[in-house]
CSV table of C-alpha atoms in Angstrom, one decimal:
chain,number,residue,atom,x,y,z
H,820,UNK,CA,71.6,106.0,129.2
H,821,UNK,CA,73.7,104.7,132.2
H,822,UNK,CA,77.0,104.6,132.7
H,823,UNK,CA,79.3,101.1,131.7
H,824,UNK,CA,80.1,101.8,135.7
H,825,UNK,CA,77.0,101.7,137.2
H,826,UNK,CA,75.7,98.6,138.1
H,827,UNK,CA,72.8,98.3,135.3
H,828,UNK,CA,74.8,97.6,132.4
H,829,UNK,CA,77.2,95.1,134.6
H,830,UNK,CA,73.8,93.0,134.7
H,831,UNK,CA,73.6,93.8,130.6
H,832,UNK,CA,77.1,92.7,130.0
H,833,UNK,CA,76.4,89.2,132.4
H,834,UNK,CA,72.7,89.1,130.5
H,835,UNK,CA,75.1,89.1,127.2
H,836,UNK,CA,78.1,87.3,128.2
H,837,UNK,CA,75.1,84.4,128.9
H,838,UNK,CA,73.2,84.9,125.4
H,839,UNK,CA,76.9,84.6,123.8
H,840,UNK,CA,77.7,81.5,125.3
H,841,UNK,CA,80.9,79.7,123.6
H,842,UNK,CA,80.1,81.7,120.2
H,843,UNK,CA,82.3,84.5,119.4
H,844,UNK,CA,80.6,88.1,118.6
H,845,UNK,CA,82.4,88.9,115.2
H,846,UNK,CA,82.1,92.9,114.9
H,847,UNK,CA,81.7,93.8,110.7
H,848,UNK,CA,81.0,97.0,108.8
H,849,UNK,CA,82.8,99.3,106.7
H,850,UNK,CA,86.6,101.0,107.6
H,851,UNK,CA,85.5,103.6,110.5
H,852,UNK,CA,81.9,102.2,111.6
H,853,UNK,CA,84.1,101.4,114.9
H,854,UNK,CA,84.6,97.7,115.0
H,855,UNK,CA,87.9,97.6,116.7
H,856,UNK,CA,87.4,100.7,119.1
H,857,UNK,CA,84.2,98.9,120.6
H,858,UNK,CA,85.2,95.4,120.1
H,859,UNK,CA,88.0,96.3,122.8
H,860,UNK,CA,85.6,97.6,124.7
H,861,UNK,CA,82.9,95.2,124.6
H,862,UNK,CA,85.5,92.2,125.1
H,863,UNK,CA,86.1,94.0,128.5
H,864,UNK,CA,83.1,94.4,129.4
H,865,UNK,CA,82.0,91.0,128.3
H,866,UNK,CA,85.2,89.7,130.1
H,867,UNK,CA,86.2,87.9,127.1
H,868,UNK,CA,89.2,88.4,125.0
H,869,UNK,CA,89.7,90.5,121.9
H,870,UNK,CA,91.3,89.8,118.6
H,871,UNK,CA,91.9,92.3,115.5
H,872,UNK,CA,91.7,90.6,112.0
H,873,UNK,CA,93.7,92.8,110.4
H,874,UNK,CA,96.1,93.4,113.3
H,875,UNK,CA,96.0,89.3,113.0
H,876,UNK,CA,97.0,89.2,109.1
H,877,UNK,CA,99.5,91.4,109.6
H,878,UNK,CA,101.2,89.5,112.4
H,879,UNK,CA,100.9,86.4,110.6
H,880,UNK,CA,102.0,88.1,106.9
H,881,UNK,CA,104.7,90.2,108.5
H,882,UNK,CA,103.2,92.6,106.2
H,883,UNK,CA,101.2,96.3,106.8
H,884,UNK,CA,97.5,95.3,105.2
H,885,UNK,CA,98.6,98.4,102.3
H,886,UNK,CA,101.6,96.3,101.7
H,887,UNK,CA,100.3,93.1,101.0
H,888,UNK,CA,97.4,95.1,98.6
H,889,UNK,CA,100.4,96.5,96.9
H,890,UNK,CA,102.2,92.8,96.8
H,891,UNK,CA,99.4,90.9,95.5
H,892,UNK,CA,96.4,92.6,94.8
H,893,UNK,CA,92.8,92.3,96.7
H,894,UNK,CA,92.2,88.7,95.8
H,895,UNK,CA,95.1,87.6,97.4
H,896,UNK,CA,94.5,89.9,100.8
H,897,UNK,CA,91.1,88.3,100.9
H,898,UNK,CA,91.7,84.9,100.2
H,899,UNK,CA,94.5,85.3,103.5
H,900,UNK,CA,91.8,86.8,105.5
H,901,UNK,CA,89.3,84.3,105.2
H,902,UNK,CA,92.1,81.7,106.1
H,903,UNK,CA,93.2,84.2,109.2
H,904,UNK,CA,89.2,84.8,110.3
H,905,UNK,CA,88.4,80.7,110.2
H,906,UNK,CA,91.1,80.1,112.4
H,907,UNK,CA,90.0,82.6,114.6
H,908,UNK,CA,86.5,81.1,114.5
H,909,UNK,CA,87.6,78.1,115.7
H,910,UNK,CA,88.2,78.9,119.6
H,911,UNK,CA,85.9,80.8,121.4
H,912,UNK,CA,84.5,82.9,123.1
H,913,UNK,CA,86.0,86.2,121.8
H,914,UNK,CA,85.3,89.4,120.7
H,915,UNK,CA,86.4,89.5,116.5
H,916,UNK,CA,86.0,92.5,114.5
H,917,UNK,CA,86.7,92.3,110.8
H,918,UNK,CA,88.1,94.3,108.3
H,919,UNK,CA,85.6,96.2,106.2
H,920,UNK,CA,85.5,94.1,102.9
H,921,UNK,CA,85.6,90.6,105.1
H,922,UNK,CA,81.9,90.0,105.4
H,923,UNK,CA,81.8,90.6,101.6
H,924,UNK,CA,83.4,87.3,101.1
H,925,UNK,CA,80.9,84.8,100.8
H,926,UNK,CA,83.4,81.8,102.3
H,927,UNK,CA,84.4,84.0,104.7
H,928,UNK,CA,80.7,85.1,105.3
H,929,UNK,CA,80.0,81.1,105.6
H,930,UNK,CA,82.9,80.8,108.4
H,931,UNK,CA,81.4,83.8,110.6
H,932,UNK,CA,77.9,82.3,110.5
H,933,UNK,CA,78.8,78.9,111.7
H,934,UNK,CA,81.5,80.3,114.4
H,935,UNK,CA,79.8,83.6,115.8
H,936,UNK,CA,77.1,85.9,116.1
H,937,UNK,CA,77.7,88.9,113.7
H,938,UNK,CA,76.9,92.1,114.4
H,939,UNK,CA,77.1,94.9,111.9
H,940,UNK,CA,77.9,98.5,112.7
H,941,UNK,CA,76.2,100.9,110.7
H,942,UNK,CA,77.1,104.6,110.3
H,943,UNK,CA,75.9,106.8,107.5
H,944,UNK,CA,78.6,108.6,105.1
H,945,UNK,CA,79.4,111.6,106.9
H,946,UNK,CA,80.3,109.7,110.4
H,947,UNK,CA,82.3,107.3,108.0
H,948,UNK,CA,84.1,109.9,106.2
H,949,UNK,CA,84.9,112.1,109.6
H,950,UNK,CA,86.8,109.1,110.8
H,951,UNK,CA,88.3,107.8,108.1
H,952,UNK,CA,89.3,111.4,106.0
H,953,UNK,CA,92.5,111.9,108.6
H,954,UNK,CA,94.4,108.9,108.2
H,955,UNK,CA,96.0,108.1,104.5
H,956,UNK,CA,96.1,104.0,105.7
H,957,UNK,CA,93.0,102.6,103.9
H,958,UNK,CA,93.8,101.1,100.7
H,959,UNK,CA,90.7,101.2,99.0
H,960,UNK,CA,90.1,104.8,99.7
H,961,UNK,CA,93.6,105.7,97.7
H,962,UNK,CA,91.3,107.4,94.4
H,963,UNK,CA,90.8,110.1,92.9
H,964,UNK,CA,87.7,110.9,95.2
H,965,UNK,CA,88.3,108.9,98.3
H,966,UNK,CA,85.0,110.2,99.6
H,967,UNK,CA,82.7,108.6,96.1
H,968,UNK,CA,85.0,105.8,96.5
H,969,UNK,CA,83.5,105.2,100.3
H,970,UNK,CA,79.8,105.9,99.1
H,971,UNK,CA,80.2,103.1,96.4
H,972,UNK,CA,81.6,100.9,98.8
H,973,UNK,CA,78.4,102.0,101.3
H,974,UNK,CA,76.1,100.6,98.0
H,975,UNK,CA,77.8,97.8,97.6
H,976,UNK,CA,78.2,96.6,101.1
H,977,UNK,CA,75.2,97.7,103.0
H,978,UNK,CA,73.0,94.9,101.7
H,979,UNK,CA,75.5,91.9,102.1
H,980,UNK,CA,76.4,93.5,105.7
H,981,UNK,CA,72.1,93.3,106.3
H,982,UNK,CA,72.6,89.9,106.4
H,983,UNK,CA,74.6,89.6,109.9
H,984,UNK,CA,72.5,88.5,113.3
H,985,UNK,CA,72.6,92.0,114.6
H,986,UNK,CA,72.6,95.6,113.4
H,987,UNK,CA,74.2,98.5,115.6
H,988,UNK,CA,73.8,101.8,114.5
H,989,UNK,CA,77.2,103.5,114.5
H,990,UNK,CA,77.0,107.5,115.4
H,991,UNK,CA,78.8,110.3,117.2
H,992,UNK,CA,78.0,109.0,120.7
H,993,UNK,CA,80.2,108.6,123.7
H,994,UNK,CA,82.2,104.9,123.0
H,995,UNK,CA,80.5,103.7,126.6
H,996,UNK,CA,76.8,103.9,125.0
H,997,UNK,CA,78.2,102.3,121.7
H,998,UNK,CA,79.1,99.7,123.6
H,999,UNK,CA,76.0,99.4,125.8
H,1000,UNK,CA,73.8,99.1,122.9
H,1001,UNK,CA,75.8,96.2,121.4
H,1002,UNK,CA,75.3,94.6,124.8
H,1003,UNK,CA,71.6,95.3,124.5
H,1004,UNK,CA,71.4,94.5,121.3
H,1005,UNK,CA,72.9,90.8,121.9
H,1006,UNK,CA,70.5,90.1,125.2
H,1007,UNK,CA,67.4,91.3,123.7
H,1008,UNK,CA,68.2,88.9,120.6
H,1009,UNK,CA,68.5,86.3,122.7
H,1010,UNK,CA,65.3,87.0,124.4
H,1011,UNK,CA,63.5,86.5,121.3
H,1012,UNK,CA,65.0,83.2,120.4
């Protein structure tokens, strides 16, 4: 595949950029598919902005995401997010991603329908577990066996996150052709509308 730098995927990112329109691309998937790595990437390249959800609740909660899990329990967290990722929704364009349970949410699901174009980025267990194993920052993964934990989230998740516009699979690939096929992905859907 080409290079983000050579003068193909510039006309990719401009054939994207124009299938986007005012929506906002909302990135979702679970905690190391990659959302916020190549939604930076593919807001540049998209010349849009970017915007973290979680980095967003925090800011707004003065809280770490653990803390407020600690605080008040998941229901709470998510009931904040989907407030935090409507109000989000409601300028665009921008690049979004999600944290990993936010899709889950069927109000929240509602909100990312109407305001953006989803796109879900997949990645099997072991690419999952290789990026998520170093840090000890995930709530949810704080088990007994962090590793089952993330496979049982996998079989819950996968078939609400088959829902979204777009699917992306997530793999051990350079960040540049990650971000190429999302911009492929969202032209050639276009193309078929």
């Amino acid at each position: 595949m080409t290079e983000l730098t050579d003068l193909a995927p510039l006309t990719l990112s401009a054939e994207a950029r124009a299938a986007l329109g005012k929506r906002n691309l909302v990135l979702i998937g679970l905690m190391g598919a990659g959302k916020s790595a190549i939604g930076r990437m593919t807001a540049q390249a998209l010349g849009i902005p970017f915007i973290d959800s979680d980095h967003e609740i925090e800011r707004v909660s003065r809280m770490s995401i653990a803390d407020l899990f600690a605080a008040y329990g998941e229901a709470e967290f998510r009931a904040l997010e989907t407030r935090v990722i409507k109000r989000l929704l409601r300028s665009g364009p921008r690049v979004v991603s999600t944290g990993g349970g936010a899709y889950i949410n069927e109000n929240t699901r509602r909100h990312i329908k109407r305001g953006g174009l989803s796109v879900w980025l997949k990645a099997d267990v072991d690419v999952l577990w290789e990026r998520v194993n170093k840090r000890d920052t995930r709530p949810l993964l704080k088990t007994e066996n962090p590793r089952q934990t993330l496979e049982n989230l996998m079989n819950a998740r996968y078939p609400i996150y088959a829902q979204a516009d777009l699917t992306v699979l997530s793999r051990d690939v350079k960040k540049e052709t990650m971000v190429e096929e999302v911009l492929a992905a969202i032209a050639s859907a276009a193309k078929k509308a």
